[in-house]
Tab-separated table of C-alpha atoms (C1' of nucleotides) in Angstrom:
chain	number	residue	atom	x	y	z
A	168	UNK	CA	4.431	-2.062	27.328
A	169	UNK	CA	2.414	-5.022	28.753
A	170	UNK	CA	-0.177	-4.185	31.592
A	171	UNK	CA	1.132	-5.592	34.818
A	172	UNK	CA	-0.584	-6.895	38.038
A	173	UNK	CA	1.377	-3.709	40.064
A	174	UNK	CA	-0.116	-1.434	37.837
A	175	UNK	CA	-3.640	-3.342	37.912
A	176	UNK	CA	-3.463	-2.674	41.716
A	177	UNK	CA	-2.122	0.460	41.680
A	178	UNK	CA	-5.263	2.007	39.683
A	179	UNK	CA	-7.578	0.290	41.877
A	180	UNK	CA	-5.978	1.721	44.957
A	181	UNK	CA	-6.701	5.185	42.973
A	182	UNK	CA	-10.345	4.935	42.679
A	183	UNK	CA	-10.578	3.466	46.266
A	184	UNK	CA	-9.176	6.446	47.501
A	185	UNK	CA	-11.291	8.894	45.416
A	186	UNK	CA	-14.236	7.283	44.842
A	187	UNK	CA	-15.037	4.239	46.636
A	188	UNK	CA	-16.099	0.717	46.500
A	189	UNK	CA	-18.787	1.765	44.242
A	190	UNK	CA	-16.838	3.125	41.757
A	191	UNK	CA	-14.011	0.470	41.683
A	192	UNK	CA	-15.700	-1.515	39.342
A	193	UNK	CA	-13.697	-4.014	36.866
A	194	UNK	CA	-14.952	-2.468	33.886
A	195	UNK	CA	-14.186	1.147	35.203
A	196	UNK	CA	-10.676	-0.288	36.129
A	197	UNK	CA	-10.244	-1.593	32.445
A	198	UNK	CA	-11.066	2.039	31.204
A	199	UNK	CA	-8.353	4.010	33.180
A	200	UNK	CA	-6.116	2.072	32.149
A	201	UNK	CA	-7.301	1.802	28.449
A	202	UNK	CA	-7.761	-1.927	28.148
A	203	UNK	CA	-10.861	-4.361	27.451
A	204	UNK	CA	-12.006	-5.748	31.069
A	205	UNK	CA	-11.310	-9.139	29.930
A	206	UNK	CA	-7.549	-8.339	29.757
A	207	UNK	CA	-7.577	-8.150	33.602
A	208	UNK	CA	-8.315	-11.833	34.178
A	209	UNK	CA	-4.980	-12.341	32.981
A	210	UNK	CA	-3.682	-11.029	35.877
A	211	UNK	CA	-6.218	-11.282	38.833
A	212	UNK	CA	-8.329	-14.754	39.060
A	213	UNK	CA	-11.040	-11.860	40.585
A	214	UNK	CA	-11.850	-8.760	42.128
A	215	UNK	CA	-12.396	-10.570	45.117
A	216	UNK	CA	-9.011	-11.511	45.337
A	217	UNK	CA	-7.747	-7.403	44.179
A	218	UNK	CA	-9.811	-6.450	47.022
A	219	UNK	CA	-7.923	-8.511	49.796
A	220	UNK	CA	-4.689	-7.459	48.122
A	221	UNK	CA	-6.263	-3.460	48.706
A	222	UNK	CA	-6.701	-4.850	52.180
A	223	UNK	CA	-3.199	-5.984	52.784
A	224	UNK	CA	-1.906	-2.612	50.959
A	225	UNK	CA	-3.849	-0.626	54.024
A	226	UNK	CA	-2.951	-2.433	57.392
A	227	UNK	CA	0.731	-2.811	55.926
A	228	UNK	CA	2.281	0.385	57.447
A	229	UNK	CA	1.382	-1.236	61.058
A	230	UNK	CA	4.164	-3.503	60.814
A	231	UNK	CA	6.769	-0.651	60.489
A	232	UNK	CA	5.062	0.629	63.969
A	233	UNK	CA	7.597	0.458	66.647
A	234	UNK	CA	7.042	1.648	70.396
A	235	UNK	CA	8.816	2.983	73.692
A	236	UNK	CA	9.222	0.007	75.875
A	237	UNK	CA	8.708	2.672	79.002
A	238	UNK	CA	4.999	2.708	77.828
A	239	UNK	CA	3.115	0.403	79.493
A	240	UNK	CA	1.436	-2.610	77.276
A	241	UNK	CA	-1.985	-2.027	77.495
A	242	UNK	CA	-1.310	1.695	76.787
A	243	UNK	CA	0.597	0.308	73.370
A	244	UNK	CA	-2.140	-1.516	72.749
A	245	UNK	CA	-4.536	1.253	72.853
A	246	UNK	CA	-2.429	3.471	70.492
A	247	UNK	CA	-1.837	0.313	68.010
A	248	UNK	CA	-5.798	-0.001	67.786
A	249	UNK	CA	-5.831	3.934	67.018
A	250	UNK	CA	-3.242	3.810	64.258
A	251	UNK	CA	-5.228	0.287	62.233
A	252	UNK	CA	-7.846	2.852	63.160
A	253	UNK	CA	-6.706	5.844	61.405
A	254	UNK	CA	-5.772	3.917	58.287
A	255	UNK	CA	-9.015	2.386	57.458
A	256	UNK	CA	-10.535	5.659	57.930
A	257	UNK	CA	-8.165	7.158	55.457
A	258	UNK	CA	-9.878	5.082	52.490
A	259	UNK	CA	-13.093	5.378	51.274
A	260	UNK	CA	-14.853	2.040	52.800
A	261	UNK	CA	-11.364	0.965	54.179
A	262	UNK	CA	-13.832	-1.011	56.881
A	263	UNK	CA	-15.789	-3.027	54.689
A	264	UNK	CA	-12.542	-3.814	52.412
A	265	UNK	CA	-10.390	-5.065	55.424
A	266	UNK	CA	-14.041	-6.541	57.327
A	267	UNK	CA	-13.281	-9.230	54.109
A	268	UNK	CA	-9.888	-9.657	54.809
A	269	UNK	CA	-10.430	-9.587	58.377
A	270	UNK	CA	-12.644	-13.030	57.923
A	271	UNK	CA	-10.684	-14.715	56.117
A	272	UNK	CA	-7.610	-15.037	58.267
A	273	UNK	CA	-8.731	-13.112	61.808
A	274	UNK	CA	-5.750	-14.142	63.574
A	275	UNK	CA	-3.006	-13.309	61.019
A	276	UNK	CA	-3.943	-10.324	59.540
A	277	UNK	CA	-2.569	-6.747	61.217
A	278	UNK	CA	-3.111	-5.747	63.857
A	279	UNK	CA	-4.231	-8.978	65.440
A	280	UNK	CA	-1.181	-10.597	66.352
A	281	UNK	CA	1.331	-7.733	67.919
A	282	UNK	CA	-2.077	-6.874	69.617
A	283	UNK	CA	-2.053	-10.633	71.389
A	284	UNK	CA	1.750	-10.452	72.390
A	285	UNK	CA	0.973	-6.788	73.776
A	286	UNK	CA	-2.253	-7.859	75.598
A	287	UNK	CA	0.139	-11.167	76.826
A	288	UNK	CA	2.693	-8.499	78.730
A	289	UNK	CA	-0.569	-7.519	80.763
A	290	UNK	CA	-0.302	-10.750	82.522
A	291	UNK	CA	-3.198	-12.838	80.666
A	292	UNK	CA	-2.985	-16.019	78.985
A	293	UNK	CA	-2.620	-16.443	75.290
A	294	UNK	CA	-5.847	-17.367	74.870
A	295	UNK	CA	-8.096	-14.219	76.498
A	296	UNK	CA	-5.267	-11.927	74.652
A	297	UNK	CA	-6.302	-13.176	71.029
A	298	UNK	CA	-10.130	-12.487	72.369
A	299	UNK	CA	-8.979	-9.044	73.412
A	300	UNK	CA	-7.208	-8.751	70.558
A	301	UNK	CA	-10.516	-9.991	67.992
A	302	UNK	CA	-12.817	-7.649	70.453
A	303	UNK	CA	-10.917	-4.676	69.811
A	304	UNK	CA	-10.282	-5.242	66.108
A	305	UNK	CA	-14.013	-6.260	65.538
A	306	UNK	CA	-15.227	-3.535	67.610
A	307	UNK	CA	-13.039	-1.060	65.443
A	308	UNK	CA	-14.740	-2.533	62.047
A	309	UNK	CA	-17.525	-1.999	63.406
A	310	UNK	CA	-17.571	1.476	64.726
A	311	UNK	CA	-15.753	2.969	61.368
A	312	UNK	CA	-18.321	0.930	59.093
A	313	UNK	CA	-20.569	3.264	60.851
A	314	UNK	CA	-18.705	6.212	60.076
A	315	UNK	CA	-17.984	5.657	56.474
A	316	UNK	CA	-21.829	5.238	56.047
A	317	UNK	CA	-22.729	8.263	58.079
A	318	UNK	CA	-20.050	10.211	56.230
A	319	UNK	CA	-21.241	8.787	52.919
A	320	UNK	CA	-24.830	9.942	53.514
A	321	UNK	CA	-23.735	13.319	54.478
A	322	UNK	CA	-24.403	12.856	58.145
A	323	UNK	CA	-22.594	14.071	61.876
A	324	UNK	CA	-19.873	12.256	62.571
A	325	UNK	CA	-18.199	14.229	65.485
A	326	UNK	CA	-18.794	12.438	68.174
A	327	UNK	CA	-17.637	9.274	66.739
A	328	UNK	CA	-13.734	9.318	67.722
A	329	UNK	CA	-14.895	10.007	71.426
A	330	UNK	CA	-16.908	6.509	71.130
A	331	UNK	CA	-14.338	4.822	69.856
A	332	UNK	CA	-11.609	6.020	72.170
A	333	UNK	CA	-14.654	4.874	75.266
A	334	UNK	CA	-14.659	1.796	74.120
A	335	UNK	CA	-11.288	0.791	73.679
A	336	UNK	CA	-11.205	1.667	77.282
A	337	UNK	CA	-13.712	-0.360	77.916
A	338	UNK	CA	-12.432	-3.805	76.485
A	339	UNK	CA	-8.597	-2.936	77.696
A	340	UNK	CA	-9.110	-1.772	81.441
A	341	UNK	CA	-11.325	-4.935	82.377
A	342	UNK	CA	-11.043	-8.023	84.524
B	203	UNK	CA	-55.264	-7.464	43.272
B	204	UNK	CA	-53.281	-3.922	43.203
B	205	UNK	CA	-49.600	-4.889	44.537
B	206	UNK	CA	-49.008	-3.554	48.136
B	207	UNK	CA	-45.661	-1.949	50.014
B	208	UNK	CA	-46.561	-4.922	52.141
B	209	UNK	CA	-46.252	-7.707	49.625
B	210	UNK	CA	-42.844	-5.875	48.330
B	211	UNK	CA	-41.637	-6.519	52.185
B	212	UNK	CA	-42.341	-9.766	52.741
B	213	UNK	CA	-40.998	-11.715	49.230
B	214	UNK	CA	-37.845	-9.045	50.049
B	215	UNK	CA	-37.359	-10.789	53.468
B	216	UNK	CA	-38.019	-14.480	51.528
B	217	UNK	CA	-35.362	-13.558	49.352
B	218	UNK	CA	-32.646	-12.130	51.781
B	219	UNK	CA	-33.494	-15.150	54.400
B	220	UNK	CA	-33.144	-17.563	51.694
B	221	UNK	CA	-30.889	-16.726	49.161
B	222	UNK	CA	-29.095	-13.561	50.768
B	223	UNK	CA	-28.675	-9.750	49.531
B	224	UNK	CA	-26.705	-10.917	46.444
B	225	UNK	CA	-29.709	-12.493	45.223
B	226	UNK	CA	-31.882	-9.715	46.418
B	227	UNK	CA	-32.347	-7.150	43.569
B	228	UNK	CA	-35.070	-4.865	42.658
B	229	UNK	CA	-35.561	-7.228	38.972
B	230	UNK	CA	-35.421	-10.531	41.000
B	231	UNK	CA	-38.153	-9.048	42.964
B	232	UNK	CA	-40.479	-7.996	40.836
B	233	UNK	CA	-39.885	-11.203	38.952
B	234	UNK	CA	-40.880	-12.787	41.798
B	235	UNK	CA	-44.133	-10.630	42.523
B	236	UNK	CA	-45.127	-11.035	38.534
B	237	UNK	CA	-44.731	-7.304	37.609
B	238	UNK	CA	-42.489	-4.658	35.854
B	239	UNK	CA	-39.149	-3.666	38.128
B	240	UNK	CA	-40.811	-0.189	37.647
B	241	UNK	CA	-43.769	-0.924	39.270
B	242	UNK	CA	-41.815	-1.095	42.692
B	243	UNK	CA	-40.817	2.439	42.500
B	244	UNK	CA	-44.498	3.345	42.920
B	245	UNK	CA	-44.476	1.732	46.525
B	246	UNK	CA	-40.398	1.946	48.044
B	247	UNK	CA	-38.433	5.488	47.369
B	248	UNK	CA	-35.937	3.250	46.589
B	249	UNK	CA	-33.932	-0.350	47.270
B	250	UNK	CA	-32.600	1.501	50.470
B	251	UNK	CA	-35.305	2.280	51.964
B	252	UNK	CA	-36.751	-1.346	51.423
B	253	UNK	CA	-33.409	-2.636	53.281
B	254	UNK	CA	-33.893	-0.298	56.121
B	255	UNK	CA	-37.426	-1.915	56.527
B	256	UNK	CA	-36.060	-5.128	56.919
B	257	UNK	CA	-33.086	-4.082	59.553
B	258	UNK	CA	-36.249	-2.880	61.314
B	259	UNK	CA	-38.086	-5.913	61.129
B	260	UNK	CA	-35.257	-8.485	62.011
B	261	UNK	CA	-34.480	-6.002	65.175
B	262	UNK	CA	-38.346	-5.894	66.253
B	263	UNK	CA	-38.982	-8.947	68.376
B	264	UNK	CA	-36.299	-7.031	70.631
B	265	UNK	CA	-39.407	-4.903	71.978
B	266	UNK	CA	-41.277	-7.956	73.027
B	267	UNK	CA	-38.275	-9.369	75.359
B	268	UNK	CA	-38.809	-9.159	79.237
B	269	UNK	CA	-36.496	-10.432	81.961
B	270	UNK	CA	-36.766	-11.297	85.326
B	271	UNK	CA	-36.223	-8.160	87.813
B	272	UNK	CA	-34.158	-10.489	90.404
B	273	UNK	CA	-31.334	-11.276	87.479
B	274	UNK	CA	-28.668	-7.990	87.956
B	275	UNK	CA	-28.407	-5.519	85.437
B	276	UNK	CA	-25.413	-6.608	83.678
B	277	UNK	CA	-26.440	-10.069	83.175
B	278	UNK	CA	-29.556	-8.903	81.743
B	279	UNK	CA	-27.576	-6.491	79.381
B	280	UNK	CA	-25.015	-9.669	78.165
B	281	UNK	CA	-28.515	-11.869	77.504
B	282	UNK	CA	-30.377	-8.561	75.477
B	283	UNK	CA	-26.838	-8.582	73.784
B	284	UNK	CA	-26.982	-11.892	72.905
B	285	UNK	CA	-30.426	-11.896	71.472
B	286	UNK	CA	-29.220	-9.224	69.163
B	287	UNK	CA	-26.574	-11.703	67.875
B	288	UNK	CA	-28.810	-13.868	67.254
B	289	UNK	CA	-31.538	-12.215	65.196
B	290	UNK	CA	-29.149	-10.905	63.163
B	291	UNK	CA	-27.451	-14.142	62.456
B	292	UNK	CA	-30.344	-15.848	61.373
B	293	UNK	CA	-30.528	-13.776	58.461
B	294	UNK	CA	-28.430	-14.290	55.908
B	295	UNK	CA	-26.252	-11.162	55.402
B	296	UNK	CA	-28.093	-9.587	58.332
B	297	UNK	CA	-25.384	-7.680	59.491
B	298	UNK	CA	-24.827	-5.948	56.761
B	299	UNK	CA	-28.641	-4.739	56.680
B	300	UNK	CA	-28.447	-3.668	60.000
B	301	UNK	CA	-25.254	-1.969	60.359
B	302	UNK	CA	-26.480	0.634	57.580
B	303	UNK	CA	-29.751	1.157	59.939
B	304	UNK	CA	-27.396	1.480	62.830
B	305	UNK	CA	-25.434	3.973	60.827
B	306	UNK	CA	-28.432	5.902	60.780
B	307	UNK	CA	-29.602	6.163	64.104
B	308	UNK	CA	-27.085	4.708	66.551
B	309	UNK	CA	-29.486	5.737	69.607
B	310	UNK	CA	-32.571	4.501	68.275
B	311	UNK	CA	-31.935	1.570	66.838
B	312	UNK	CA	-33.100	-1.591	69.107
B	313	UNK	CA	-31.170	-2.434	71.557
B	314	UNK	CA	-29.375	0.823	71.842
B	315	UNK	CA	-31.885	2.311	74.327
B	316	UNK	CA	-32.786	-0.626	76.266
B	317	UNK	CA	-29.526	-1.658	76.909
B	318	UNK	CA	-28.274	1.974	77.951
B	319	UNK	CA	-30.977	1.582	80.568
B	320	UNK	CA	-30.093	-1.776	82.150
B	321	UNK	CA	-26.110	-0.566	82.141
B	322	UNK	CA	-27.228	2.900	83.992
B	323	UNK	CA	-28.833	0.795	86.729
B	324	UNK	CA	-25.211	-0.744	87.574
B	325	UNK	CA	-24.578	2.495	88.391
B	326	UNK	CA	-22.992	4.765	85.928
B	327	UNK	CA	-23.996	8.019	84.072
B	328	UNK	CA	-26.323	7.901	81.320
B	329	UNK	CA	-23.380	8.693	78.809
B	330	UNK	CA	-21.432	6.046	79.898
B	331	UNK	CA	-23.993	3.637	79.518
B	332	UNK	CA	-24.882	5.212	76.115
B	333	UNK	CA	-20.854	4.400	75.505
B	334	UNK	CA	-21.295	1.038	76.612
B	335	UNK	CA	-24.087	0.298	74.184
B	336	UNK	CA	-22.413	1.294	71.429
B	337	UNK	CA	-19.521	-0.405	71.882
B	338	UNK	CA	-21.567	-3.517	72.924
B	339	UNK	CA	-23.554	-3.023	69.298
B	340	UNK	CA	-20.362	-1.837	67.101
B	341	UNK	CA	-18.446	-4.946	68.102
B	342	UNK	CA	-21.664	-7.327	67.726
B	343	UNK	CA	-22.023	-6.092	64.185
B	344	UNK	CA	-18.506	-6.934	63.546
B	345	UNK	CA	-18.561	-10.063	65.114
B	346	UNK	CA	-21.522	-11.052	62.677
B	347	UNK	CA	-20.219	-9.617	59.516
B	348	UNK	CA	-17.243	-11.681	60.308
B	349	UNK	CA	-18.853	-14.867	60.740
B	350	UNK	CA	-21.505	-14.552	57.686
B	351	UNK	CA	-18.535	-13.895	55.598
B	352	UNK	CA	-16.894	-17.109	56.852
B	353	UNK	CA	-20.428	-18.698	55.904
B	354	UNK	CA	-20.737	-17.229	52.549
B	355	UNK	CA	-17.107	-18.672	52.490
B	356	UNK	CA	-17.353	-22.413	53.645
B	357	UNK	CA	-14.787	-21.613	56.455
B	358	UNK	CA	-15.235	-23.164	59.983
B	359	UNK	CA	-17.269	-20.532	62.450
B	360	UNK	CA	-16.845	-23.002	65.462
B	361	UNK	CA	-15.456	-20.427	67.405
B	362	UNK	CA	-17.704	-17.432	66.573
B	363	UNK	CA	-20.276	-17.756	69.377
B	364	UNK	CA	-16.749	-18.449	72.299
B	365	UNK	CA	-15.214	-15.695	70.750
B	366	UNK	CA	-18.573	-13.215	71.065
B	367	UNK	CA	-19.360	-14.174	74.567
B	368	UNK	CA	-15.921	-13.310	75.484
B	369	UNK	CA	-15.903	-9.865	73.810
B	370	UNK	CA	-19.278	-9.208	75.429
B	371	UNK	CA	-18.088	-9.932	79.256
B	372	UNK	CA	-14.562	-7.734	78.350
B	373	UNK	CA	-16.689	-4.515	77.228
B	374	UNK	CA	-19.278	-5.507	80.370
B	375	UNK	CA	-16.894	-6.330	83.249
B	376	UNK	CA	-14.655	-2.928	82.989
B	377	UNK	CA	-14.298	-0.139	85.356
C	208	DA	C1'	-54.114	5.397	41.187
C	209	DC	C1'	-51.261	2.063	39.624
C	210	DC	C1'	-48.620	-0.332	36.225
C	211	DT	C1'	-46.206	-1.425	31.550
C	212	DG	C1'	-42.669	-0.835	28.101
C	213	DA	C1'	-38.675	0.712	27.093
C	214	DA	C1'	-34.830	2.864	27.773
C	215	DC	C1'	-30.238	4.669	30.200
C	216	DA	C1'	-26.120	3.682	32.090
C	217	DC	C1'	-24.095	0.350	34.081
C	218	DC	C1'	-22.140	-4.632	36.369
C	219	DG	C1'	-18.484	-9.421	36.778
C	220	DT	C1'	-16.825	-13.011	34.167
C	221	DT	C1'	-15.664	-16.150	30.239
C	222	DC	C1'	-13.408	-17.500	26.173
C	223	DA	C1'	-12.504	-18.163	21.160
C	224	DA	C1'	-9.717	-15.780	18.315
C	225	DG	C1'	-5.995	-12.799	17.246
C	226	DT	C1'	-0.935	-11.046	17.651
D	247	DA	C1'	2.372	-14.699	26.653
D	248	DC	C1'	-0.882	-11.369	26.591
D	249	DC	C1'	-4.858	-9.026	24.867
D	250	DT	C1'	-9.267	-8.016	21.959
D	251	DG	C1'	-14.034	-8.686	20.693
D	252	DA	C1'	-17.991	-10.238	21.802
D	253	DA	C1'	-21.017	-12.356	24.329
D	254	DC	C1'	-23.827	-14.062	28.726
D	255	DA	C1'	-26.495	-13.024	32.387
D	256	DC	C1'	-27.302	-9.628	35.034
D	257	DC	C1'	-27.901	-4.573	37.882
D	258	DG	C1'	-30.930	0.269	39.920
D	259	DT	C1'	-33.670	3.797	38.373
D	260	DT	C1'	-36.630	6.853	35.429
D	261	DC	C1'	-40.599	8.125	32.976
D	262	DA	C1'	-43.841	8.668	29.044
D	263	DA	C1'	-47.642	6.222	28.007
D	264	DG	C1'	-51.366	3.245	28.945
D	265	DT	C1'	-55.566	1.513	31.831
DNA sequence: ACCTGAACACCGTTCAAGT
DNA sequence: ACCTGAACACCGTTCAAGT
């Protein structure tokens, strides 16, 4: 049977998960699934591009997300940045794969735009609920970056869902 | 002349300010210092190590910064915030360099323990303050890594510095 | 003390040639 | 249409041996 991009990013979802970014190598790919590494060109221009579709593959299950309307917005909000969260911390260097993907399209990519219509039922403009929106998604890159590395060198990483849950206090309950 | 761990440092930083850390490997550099890639190893542990000495050298200049003692608090955190932006962004990849020495030591890092200071004297505990830096750092780090992807990319940035000023006044202007 | 030479075990990507 | 074989231009790190 002929290889197929599915099963290409299927594999490579695999490794992520078990390994990490620095195992999921093209060559490594090729061997798991027991062709030459040339072979996968024919179905991805890159791995640059593989990555972003790993990217898409994590943040997807946020769109099937759906809320109590008695909760109050901001309070969704909070729990929506827990749960994009949660899934990047599931994968081995989730952060840095969905930083990329982040980049390239900040303002389409989940979480960011639920986040703006939540932030919007607040009573802000459209404007300062995208910022709120980028802060908190930025600020969650940022603080589980640090926690894949600590957790990759072996180090403490207890207190680090208490700092993250501070400061998504912090951006949400300002004015 | 016997090569020094000083030498190493300084065509390192040449290389990551002016080609970035794809270009900066251990072979390039000792290309560039006219000696054997083994002959590094006898100076740096490793290529970690050598990036952690530049984090701490793009951070340093932090130490030297004074403000005036009739601007409040707050402000003075936002501007030391700022500064830290900017350091970071004028080295290519910079973010990345730094947010593994972060990773290491969130507390001691500059600006970590400056800017815990200035937010105590606006009147909060010291581990809300320490909160507040953190969150002030994480999201700065993911600000940058966002923008000198966009860079590495072509993509516009016009909107970086609006977009970290506002994240910076949402995390500072909370209660 | 400090460095070379040479190796080990890898990378991403391209592309003529095969089926 | 899809893949192999082989190459190109690289990596970080180790370590016996040289000076």
């Amino acid at each position: 049977m002929a290889l197929s991009r599915e099963q290409i990013v299927d594999a490579a979802w695999g490794i992520l998960h078990s390994y990490g970014l620095g195992d999921l190598s093209m060559r490594r790919l090729a061997k798991e699934l027991g062709v030459q590494p040339g072979a996968l060109y024919w179905h991805v221009a890159n791995k640059q591009e593989l990555l972003g579709v790993l990217a898409q593959r994590m943040v997807a299950p946020l769109s099937e997300l759906t809320f109590d309307d008695a909760v109050p917005p901001l309070e969704r909000a909070a729990h929506l940045t827990g749960e994009f969260r949660s899934l990047i911390l599931a994968v081995r260097d989730g952060a840095d794969v969905v930083s990329v993907a982040h980049s390239i399209s900040p303002e389409e990519l989940n979480p960011a735009p639920e986040l703006a219509t939540l932030v919007t039922g607040s009573g802000v403009s459209r404007e300062t609920a995208m910022a709120t929106a980028l802060t908190l998604i930025r600020f969650t890159l940022g603080s589980v970056t640090t926690q894949q590395t600590r957790e990759a060198m072996g180090l403490d990483t207890s207190s680090s869902e208490a700092e993250f849950t501070a400061g998504v206090e912090l951006v949400l309950h300002s004015r």
